[in-house]
PDB file of C-alpha atoms in Angstrom:
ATOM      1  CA  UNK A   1      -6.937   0.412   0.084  1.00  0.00           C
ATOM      2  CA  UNK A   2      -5.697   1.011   3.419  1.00  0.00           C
ATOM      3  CA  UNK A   3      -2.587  -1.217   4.972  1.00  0.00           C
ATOM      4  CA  UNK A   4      -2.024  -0.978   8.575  1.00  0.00           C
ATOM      5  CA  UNK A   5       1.673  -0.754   9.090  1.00  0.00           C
ATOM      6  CA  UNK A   6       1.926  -4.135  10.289  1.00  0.00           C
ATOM      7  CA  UNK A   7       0.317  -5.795   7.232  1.00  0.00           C
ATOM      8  CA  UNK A   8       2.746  -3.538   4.609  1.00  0.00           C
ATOM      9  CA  UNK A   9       5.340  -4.980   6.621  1.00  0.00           C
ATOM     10  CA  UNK A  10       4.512  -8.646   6.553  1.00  0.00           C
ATOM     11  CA  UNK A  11       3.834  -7.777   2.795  1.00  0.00           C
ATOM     12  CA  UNK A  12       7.354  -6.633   1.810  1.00  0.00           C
ATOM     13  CA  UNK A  13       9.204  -8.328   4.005  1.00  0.00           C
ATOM     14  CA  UNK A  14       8.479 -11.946   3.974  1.00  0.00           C
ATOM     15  CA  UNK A  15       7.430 -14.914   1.248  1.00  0.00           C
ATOM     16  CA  UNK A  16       4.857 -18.129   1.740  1.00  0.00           C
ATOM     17  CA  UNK A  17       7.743 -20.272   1.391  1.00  0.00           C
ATOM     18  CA  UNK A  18       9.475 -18.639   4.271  1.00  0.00           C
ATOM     19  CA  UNK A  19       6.395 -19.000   6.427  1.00  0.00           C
ATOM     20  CA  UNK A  20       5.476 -22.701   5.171  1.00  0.00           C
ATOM     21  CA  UNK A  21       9.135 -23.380   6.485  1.00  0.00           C
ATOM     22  CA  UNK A  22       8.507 -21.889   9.862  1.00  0.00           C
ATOM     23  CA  UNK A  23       5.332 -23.625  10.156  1.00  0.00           C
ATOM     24  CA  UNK A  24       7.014 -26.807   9.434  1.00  0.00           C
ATOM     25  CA  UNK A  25       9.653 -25.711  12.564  1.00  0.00           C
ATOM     26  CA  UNK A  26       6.858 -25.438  15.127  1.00  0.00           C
ATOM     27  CA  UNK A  27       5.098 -28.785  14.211  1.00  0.00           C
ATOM     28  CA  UNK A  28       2.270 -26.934  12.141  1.00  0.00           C
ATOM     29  CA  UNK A  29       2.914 -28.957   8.595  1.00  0.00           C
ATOM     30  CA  UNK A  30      -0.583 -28.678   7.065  1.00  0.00           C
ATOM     31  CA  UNK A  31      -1.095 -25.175   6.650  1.00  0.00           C
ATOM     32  CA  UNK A  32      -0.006 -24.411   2.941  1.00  0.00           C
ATOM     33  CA  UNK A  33      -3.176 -24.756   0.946  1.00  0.00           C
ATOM     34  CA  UNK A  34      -2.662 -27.299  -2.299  1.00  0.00           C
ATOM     35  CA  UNK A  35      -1.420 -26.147  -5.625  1.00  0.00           C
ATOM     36  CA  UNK A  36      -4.872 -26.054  -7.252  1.00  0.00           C
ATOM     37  CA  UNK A  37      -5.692 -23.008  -4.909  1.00  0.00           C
ATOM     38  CA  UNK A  38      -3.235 -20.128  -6.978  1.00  0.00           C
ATOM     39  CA  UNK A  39      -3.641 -16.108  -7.341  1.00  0.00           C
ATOM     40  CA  UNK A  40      -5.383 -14.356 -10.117  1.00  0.00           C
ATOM     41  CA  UNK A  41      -2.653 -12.302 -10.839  1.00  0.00           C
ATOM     42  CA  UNK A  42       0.793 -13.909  -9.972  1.00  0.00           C
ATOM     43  CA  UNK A  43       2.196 -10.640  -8.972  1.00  0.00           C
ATOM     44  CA  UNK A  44       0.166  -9.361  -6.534  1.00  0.00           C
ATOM     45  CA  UNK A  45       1.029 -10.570  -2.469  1.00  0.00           C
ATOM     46  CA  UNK A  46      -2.286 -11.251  -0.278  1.00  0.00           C
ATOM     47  CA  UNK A  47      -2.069 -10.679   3.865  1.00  0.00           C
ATOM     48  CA  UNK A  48      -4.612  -9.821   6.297  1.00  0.00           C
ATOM     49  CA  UNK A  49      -6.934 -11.456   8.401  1.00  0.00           C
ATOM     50  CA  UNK A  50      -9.558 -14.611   8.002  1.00  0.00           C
ATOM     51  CA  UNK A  51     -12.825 -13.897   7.516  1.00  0.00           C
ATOM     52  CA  UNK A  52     -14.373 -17.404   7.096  1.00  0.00           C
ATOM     53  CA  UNK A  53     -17.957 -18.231   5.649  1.00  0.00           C
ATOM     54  CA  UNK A  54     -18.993 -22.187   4.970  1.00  0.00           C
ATOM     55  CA  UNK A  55     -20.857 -22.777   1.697  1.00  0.00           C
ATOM     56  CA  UNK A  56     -23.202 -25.662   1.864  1.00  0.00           C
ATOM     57  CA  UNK A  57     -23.888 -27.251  -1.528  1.00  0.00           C
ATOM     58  CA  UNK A  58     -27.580 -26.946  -2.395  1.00  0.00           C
ATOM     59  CA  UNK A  59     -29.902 -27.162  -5.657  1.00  0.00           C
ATOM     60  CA  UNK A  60     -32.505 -25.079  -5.246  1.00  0.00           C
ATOM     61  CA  UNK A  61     -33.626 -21.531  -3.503  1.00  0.00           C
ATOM     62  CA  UNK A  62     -36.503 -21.397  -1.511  1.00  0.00           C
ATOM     63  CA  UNK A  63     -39.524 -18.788  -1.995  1.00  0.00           C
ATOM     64  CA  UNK A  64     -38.696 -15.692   0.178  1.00  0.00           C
ATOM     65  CA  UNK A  65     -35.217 -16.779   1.003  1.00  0.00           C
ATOM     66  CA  UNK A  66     -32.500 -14.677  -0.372  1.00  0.00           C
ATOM     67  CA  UNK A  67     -29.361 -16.910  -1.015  1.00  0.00           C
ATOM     68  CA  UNK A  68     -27.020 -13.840  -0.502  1.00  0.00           C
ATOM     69  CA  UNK A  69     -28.120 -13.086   3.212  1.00  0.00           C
ATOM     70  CA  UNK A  70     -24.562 -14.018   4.963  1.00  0.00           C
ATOM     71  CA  UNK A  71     -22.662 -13.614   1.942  1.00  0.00           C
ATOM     72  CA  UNK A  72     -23.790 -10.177   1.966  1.00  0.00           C
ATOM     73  CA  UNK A  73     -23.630 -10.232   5.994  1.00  0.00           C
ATOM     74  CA  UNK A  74     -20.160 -11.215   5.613  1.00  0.00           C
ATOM     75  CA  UNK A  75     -18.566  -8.503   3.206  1.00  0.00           C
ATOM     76  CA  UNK A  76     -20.669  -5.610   4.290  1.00  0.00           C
ATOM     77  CA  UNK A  77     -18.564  -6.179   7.918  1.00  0.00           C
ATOM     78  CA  UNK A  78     -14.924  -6.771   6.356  1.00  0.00           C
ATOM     79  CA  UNK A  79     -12.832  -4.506   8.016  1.00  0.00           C
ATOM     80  CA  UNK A  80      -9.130  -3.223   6.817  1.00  0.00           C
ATOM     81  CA  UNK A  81      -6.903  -6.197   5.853  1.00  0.00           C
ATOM     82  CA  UNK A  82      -9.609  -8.029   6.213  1.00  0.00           C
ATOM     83  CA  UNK A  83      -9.601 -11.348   3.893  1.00  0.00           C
ATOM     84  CA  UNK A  84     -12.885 -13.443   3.403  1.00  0.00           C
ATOM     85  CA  UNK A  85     -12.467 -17.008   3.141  1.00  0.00           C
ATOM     86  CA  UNK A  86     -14.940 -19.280   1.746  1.00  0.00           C
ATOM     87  CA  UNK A  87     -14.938 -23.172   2.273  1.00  0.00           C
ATOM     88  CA  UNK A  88     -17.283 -24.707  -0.608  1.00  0.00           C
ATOM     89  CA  UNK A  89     -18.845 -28.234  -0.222  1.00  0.00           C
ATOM     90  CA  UNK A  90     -18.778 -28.720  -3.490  1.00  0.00           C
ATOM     91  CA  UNK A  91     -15.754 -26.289  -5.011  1.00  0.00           C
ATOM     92  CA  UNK A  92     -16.217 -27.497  -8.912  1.00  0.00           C
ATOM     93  CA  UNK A  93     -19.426 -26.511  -8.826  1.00  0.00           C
ATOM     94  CA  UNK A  94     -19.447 -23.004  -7.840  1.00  0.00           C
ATOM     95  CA  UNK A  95     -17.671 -19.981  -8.192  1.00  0.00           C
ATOM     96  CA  UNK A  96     -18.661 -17.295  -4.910  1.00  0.00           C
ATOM     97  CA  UNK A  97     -16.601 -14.598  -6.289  1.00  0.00           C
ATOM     98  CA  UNK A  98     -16.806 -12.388  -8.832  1.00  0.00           C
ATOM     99  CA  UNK A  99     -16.412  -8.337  -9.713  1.00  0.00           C
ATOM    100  CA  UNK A 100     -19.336  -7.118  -7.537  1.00  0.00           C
ATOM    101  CA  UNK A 101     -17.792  -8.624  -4.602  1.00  0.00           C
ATOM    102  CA  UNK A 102     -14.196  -7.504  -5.097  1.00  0.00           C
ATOM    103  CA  UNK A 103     -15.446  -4.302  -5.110  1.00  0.00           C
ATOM    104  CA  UNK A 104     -17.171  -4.405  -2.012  1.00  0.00           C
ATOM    105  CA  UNK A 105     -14.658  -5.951  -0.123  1.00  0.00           C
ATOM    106  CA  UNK A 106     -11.782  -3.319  -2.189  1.00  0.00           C
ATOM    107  CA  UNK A 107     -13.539  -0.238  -1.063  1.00  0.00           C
ATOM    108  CA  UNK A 108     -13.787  -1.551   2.876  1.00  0.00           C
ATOM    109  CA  UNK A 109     -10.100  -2.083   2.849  1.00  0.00           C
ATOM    110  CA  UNK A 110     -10.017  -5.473   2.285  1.00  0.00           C
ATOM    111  CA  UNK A 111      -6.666  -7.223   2.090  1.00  0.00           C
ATOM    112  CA  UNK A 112      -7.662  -9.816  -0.736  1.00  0.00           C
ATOM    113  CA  UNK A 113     -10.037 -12.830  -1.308  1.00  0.00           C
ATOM    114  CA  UNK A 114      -9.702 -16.786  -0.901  1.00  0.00           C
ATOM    115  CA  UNK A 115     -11.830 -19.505  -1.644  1.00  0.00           C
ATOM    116  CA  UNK A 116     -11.299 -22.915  -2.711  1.00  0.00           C
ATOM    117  CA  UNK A 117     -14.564 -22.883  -5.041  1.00  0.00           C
ATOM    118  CA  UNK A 118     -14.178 -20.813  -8.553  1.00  0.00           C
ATOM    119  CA  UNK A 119     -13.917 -17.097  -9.206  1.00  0.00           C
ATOM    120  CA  UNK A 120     -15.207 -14.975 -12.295  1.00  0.00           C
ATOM    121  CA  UNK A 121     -15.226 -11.801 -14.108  1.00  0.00           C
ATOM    122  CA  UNK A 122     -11.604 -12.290 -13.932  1.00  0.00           C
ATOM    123  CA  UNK A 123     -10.698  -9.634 -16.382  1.00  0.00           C
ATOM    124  CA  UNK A 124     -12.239  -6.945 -14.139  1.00  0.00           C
ATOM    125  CA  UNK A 125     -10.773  -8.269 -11.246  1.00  0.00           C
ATOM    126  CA  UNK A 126      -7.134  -8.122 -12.381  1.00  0.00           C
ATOM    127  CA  UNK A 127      -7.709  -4.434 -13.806  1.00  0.00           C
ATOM    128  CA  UNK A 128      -9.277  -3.995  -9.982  1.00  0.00           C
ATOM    129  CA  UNK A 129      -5.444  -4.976  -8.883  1.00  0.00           C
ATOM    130  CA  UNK A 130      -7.147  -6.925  -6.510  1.00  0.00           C
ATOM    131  CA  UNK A 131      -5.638 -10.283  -4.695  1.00  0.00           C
ATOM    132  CA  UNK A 132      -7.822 -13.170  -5.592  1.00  0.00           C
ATOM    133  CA  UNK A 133      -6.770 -16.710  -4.405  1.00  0.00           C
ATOM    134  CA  UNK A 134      -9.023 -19.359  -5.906  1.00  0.00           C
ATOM    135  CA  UNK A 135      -9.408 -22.949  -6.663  1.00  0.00           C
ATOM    136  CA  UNK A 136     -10.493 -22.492 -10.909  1.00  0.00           C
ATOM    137  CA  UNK A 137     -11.653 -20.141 -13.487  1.00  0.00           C
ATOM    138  CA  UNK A 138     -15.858 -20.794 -14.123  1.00  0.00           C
ATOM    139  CA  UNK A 139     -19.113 -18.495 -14.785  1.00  0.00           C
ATOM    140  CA  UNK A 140     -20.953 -20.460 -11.879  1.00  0.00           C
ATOM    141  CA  UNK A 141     -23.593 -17.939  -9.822  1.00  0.00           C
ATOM    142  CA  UNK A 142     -23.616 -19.544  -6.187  1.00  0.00           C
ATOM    143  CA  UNK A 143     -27.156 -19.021  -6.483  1.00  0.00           C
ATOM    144  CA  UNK A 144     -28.991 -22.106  -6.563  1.00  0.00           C
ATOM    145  CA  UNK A 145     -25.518 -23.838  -6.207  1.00  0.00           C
ATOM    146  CA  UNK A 146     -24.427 -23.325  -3.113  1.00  0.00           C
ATOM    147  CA  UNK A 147     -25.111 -21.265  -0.112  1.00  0.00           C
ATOM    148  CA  UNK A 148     -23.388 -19.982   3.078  1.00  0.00           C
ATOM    149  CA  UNK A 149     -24.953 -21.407   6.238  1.00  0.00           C
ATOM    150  CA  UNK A 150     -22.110 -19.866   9.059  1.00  0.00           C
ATOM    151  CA  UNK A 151     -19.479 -16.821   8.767  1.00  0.00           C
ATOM    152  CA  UNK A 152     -17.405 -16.593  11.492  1.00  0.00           C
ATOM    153  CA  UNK A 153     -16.939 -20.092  12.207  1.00  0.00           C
ATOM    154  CA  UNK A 154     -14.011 -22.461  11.959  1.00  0.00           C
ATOM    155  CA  UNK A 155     -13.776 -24.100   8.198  1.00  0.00           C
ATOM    156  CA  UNK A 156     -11.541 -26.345   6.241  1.00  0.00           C
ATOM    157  CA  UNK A 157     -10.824 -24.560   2.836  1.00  0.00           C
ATOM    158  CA  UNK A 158      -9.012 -26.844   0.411  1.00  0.00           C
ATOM    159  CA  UNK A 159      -8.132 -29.231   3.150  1.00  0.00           C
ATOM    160  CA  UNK A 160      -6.554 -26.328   5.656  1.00  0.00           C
ATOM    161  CA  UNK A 161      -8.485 -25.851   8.818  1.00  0.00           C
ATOM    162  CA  UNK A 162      -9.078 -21.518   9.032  1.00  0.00           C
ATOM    163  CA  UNK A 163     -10.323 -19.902  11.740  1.00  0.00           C
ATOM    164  CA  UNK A 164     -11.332 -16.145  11.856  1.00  0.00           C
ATOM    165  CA  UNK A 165      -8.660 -13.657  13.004  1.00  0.00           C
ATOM    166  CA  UNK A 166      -5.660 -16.158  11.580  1.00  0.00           C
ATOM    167  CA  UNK A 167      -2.754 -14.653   9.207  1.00  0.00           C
ATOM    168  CA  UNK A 168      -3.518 -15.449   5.241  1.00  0.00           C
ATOM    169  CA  UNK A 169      -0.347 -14.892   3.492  1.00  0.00           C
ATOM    170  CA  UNK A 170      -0.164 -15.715  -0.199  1.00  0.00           C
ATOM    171  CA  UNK A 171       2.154 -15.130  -3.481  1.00  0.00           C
ATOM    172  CA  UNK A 172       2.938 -16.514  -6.746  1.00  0.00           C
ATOM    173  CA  UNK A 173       4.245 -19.545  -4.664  1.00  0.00           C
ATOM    174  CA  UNK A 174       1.069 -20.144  -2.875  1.00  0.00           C
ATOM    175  CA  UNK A 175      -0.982 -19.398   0.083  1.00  0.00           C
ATOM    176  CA  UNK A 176      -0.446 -20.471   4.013  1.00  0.00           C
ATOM    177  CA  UNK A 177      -2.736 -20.123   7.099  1.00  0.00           C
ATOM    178  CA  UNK A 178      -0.591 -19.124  10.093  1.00  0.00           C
ATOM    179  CA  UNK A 179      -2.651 -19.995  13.440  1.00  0.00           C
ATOM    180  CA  UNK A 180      -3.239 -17.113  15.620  1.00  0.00           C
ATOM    181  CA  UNK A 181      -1.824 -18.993  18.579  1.00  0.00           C
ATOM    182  CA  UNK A 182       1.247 -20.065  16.517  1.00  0.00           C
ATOM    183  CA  UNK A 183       1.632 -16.464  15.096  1.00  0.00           C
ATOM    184  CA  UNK A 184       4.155 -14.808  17.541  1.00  0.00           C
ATOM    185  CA  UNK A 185       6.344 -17.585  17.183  1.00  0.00           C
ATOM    186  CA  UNK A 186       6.169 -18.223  13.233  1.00  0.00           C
ATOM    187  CA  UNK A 187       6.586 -14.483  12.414  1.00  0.00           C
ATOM    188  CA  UNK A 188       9.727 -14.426  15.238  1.00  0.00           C
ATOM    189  CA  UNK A 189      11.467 -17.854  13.448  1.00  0.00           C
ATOM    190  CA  UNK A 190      10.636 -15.871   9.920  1.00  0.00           C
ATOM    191  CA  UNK A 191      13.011 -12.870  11.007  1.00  0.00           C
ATOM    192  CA  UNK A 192      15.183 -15.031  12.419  1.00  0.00           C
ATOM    193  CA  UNK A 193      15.437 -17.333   8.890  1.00  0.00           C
ATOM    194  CA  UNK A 194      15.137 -14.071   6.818  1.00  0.00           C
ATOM    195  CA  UNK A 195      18.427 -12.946   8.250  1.00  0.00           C
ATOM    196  CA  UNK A 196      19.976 -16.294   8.049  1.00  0.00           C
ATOM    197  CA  UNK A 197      19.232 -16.619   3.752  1.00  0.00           C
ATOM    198  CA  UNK A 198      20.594 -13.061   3.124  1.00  0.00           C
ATOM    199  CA  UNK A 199      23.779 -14.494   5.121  1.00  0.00           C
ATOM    200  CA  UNK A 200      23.399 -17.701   2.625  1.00  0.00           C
ATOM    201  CA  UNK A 201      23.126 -16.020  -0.540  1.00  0.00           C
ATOM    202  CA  UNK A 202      25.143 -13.661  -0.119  1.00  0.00           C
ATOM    203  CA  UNK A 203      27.581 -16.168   0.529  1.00  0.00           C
ATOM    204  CA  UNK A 204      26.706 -18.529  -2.393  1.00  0.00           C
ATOM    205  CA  UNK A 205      27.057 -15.445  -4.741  1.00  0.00           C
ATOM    206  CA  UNK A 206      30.834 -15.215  -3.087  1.00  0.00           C
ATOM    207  CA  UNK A 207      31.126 -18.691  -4.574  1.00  0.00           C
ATOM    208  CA  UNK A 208      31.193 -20.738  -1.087  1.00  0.00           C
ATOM    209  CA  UNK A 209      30.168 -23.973  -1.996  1.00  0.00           C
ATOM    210  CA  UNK A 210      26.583 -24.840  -1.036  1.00  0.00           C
ATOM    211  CA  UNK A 211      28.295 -27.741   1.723  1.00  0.00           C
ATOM    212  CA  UNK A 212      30.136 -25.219   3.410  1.00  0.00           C
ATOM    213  CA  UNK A 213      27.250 -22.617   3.179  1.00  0.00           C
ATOM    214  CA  UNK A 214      24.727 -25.252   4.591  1.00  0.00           C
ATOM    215  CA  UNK A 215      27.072 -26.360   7.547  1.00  0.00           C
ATOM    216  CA  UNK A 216      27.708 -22.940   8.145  1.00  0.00           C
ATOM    217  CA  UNK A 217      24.553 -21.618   8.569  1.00  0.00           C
ATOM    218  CA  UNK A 218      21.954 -24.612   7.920  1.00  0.00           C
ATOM    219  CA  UNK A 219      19.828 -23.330   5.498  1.00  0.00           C
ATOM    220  CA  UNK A 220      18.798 -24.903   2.394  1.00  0.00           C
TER     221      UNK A 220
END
């Protein structure tokens, strides 16, 4: 997979709890998706860039209509660091991701997947070493289940509102959505803080007292 500098940086550099916390600074306090959305493999760190598709919940396909058109639309365009994102109506009832799709998406140099619907063929995907943020573990085809009507588009994936283009940064801890528009700002605060807890540990591990620490630097 290729990693533009930028993105390898973000990746060893910073955490989701770091950026949650800086998100929470600028007024932005909704952008940490909820616990039910966690990695397939607790080891691996997701960034890159939205790519958002909408699933509609449906029950049926339609002669002559393949069900795959903008799924297939959307992953045949992922570019580097590229993460699609899919919103699902109904997120129990499907699962949009699977083995055929991570390797799609791995061999165009995409960052990782999320989705608050299901995944499956999880075995091959963690032998992949691919980042997979999802909201359950089930065999469910999309097809016949659910389709996706817009890529592109503004969505609202397990309650977080994702636009194309924004930051996805996930770990074992969990997964946030920085806004473009809020980026510059977030990622400046997260140097700033990252300096500030090596300062606080560092003094903890002196034995400082966590008062003194946290009046001296005011970070907790």
């Amino acid at each position: 997979m290729t990693v533009t500098p930028r993105m390898a940086e973000l990746r060893e550099s910073l955490f989701s709890a770091l950026l949650s916390d800086c998100l929470d600074q600028v007024g932005l306090r909704r952008q940490a998706m909820p616990s039910r959305i966690r990695p397939l493999d607790e080891s691996q760190i997701l960034v890159g860039r939205a790519r958002t598709g909408a699933y509609m919940e449906v029950y049926h396909v339609e002669d002559g209509v393949n069900p795959y058109d903008l799924e297939i639309a959307l992953i045949d365009s992922l570019m580097p660091d590229e993460v699609p994102v899919f919103a699902c109506s109904n997120p129990a009832r499907v699962a949009p991701w699977g083995e055929l799709l991570s390797t799609a998406a791995q061999v165009r140099g995409a960052a990782g997947a999320v989705m608050d619907g299901c995944v499956r063929d999880i075995k091959a995907i963690r032998e992949m070493g691919f980042p997979v943020f999802h909201g359950g573990i089930a065999p469910l085809d999309s097809k016949g289940r659910a389709r996706v009507m817009a890529i592109d588009v503004p969505v609202e994936c397990a309650g977080v509102m994702v636009e194309s283009g924004d930051l996805i940064f996930g770990d074992a801890d969990g997964l946030v959505v920085v806004p473009q528009a809020a980026e510059e700002e977030v990622l400046r605060l997260a140097a700033e803080k990252l300096r500030g807890e090596k300062d606080t540990l560092a003094a903890l591990r002196s034995g400082t007292s966590l008062r003194e620490v946290f009046e001296r630097y005011g970070i907790l």
